[in-house]
mmCIF file with all atom_site columns, C-alpha atoms in Angstrom:
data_model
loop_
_atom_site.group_PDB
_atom_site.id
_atom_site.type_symbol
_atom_site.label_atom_id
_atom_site.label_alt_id
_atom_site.label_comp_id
_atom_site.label_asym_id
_atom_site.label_entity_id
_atom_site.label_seq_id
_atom_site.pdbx_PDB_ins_code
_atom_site.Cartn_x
_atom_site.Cartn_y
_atom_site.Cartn_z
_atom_site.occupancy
_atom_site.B_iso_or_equiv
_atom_site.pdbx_formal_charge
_atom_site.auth_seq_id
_atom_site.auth_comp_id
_atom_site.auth_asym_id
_atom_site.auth_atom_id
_atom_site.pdbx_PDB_model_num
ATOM 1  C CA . UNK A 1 1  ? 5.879   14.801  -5.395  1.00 0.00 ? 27  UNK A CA 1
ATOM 2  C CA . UNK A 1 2  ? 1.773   14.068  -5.218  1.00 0.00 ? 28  UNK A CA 1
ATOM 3  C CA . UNK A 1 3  ? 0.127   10.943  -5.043  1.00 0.00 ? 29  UNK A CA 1
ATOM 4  C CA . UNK A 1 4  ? -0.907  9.986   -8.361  1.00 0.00 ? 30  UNK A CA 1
ATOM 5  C CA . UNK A 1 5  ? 2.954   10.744  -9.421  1.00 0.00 ? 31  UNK A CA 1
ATOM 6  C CA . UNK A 1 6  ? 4.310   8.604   -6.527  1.00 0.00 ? 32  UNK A CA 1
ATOM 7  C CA . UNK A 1 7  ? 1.417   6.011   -7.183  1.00 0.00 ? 33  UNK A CA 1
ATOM 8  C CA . UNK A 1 8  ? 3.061   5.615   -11.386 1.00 0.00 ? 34  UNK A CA 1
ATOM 9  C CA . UNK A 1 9  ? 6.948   5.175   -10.378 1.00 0.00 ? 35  UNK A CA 1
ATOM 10 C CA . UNK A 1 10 ? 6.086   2.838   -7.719  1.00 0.00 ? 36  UNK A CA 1
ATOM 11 C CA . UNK A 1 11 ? 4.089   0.424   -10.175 1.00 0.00 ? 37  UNK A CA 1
ATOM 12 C CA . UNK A 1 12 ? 7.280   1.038   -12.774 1.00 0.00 ? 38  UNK A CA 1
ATOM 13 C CA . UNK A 1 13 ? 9.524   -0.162  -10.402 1.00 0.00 ? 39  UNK A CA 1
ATOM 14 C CA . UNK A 1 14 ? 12.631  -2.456  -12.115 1.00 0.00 ? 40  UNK A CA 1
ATOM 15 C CA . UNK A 1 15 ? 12.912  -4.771  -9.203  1.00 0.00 ? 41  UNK A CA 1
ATOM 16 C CA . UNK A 1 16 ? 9.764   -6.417  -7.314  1.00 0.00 ? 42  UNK A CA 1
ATOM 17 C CA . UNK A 1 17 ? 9.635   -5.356  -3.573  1.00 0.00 ? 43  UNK A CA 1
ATOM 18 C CA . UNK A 1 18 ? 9.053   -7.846  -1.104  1.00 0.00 ? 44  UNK A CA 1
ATOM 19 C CA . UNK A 1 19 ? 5.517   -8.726  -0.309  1.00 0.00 ? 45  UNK A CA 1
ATOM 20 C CA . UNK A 1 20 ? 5.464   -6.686  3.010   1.00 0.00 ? 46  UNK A CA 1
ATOM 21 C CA . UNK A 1 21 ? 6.678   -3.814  1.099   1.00 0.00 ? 47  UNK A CA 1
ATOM 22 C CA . UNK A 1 22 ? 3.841   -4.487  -1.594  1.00 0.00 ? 48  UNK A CA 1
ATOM 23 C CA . UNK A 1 23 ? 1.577   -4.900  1.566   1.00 0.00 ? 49  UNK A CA 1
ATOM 24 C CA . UNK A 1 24 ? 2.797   -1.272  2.532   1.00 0.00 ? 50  UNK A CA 1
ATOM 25 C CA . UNK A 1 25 ? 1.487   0.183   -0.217  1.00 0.00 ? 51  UNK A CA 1
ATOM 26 C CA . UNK A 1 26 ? -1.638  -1.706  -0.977  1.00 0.00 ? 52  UNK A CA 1
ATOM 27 C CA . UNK A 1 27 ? -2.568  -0.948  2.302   1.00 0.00 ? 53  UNK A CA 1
ATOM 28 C CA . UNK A 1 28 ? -1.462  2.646   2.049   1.00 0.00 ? 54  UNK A CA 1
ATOM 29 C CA . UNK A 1 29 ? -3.209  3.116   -1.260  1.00 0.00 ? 55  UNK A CA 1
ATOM 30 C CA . UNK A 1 30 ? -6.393  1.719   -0.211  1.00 0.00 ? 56  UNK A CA 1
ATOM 31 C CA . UNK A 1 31 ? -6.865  3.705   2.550   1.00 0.00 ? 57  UNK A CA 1
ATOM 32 C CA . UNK A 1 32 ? -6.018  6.855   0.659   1.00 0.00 ? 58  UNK A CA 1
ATOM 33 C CA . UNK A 1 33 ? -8.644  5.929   -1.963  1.00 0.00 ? 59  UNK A CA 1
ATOM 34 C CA . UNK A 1 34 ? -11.127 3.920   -0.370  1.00 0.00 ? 60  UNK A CA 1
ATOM 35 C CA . UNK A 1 35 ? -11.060 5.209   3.282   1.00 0.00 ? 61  UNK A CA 1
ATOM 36 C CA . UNK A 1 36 ? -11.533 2.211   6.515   1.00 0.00 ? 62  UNK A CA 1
ATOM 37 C CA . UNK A 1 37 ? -11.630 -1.490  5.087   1.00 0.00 ? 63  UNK A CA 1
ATOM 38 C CA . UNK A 1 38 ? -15.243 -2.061  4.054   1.00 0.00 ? 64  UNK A CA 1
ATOM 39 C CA . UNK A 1 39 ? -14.707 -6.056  3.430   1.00 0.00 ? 65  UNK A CA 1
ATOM 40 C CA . UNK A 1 40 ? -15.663 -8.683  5.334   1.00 0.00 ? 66  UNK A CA 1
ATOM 41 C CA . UNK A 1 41 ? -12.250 -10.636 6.818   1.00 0.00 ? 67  UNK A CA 1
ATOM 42 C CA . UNK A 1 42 ? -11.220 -13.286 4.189   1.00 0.00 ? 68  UNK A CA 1
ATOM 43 C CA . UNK A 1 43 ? -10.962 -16.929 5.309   1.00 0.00 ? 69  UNK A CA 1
ATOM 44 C CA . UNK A 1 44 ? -8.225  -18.578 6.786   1.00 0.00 ? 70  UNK A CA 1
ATOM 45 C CA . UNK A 1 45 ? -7.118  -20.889 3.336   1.00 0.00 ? 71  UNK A CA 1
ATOM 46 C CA . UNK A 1 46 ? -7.404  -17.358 1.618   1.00 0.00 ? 72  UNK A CA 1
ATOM 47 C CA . UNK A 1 47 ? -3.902  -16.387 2.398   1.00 0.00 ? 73  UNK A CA 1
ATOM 48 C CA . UNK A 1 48 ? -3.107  -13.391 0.077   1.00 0.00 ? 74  UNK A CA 1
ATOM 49 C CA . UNK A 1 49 ? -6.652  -12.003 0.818   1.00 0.00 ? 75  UNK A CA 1
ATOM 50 C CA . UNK A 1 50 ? -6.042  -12.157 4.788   1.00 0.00 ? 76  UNK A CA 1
ATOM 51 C CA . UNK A 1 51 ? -2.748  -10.438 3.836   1.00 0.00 ? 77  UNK A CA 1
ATOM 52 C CA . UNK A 1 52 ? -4.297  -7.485  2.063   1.00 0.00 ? 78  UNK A CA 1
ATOM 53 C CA . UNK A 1 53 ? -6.998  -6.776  3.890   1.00 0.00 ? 79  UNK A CA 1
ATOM 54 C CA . UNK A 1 54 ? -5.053  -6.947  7.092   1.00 0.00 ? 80  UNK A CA 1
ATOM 55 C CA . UNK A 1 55 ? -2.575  -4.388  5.344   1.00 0.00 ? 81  UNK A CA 1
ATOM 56 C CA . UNK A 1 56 ? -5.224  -2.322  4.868   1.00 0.00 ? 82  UNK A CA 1
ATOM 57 C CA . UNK A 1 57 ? -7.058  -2.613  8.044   1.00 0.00 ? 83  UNK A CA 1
ATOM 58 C CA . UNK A 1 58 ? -3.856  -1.277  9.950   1.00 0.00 ? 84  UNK A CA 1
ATOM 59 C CA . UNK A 1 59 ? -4.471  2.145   8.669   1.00 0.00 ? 85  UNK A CA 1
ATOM 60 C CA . UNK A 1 60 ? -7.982  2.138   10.097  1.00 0.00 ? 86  UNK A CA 1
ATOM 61 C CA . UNK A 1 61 ? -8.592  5.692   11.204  1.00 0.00 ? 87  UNK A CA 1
ATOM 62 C CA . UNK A 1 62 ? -5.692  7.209   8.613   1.00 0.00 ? 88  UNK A CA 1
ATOM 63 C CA . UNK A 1 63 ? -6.969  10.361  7.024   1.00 0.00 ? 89  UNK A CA 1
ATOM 64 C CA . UNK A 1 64 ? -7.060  9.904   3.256   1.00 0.00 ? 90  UNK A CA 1
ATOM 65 C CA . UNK A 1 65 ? -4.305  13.194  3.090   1.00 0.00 ? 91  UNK A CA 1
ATOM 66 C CA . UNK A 1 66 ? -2.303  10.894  5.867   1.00 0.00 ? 92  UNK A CA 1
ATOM 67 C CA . UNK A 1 67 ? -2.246  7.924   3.894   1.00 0.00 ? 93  UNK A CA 1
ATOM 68 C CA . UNK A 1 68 ? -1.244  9.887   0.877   1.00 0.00 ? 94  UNK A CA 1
ATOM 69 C CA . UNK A 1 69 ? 1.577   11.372  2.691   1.00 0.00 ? 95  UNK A CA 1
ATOM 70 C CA . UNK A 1 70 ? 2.545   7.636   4.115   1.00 0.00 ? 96  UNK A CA 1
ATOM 71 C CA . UNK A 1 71 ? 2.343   6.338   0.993   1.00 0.00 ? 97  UNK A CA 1
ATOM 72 C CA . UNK A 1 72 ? 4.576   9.337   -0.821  1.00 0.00 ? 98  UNK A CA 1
ATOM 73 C CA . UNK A 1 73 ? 7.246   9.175   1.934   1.00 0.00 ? 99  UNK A CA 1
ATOM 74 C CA . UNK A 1 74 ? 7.016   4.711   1.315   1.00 0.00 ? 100 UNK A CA 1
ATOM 75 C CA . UNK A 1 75 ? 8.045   5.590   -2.150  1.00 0.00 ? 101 UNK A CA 1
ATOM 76 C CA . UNK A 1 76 ? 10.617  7.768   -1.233  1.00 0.00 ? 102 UNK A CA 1
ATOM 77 C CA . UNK A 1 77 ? 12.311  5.086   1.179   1.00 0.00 ? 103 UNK A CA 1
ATOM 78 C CA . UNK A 1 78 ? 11.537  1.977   -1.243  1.00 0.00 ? 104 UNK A CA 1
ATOM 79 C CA . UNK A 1 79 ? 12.841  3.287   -4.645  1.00 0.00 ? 105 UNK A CA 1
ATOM 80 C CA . UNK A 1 80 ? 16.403  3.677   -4.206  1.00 0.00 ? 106 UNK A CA 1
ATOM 81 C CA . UNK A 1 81 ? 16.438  -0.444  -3.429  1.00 0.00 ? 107 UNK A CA 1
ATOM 82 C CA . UNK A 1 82 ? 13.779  -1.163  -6.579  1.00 0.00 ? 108 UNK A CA 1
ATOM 83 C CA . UNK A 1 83 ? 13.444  1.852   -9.267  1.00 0.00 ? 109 UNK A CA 1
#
């Protein structure tokens, strides 16, 4: 399986994941396509902002081909519970 492939069953998913496992991913799939968080720190009342871009800024240093592969094998664990 390749990214992009992994990247359209996990948005088709029947059942919503948590929002860690969401987190997962967003912060999977940002690195993969964006590279190290670029964005200032949200403020403290922003709470789904400080989520994401904290989910993201764990995978500082992550090749793009590493988060790729993270985000392939996240798939891979998460879909038996929500495809």
């Amino acid at each position: 399986m390749d990214f992009a492939t992994a990247q359209e069953k996990a948005k088709s998913f029947t059942k919503k994941p948590s929002d860690d496992i969401f987190l997962e991913f967003y912060g999977l799939y940002k690195q993969a396509t964006v590279g190290d968080c670029n964005i200032s720190k949200p403020g403290a009342l922003d709470l789904k902002g400080k989520a994401k871009y904290e989910a993201w800024n764990k995978n500082k240093g992550m090749s793009a081909d590493d988060a790729k592969a993270a985000y392939i094998k996240a798939y891979e664990k998460y879909a038996p519970q929500y495809a």
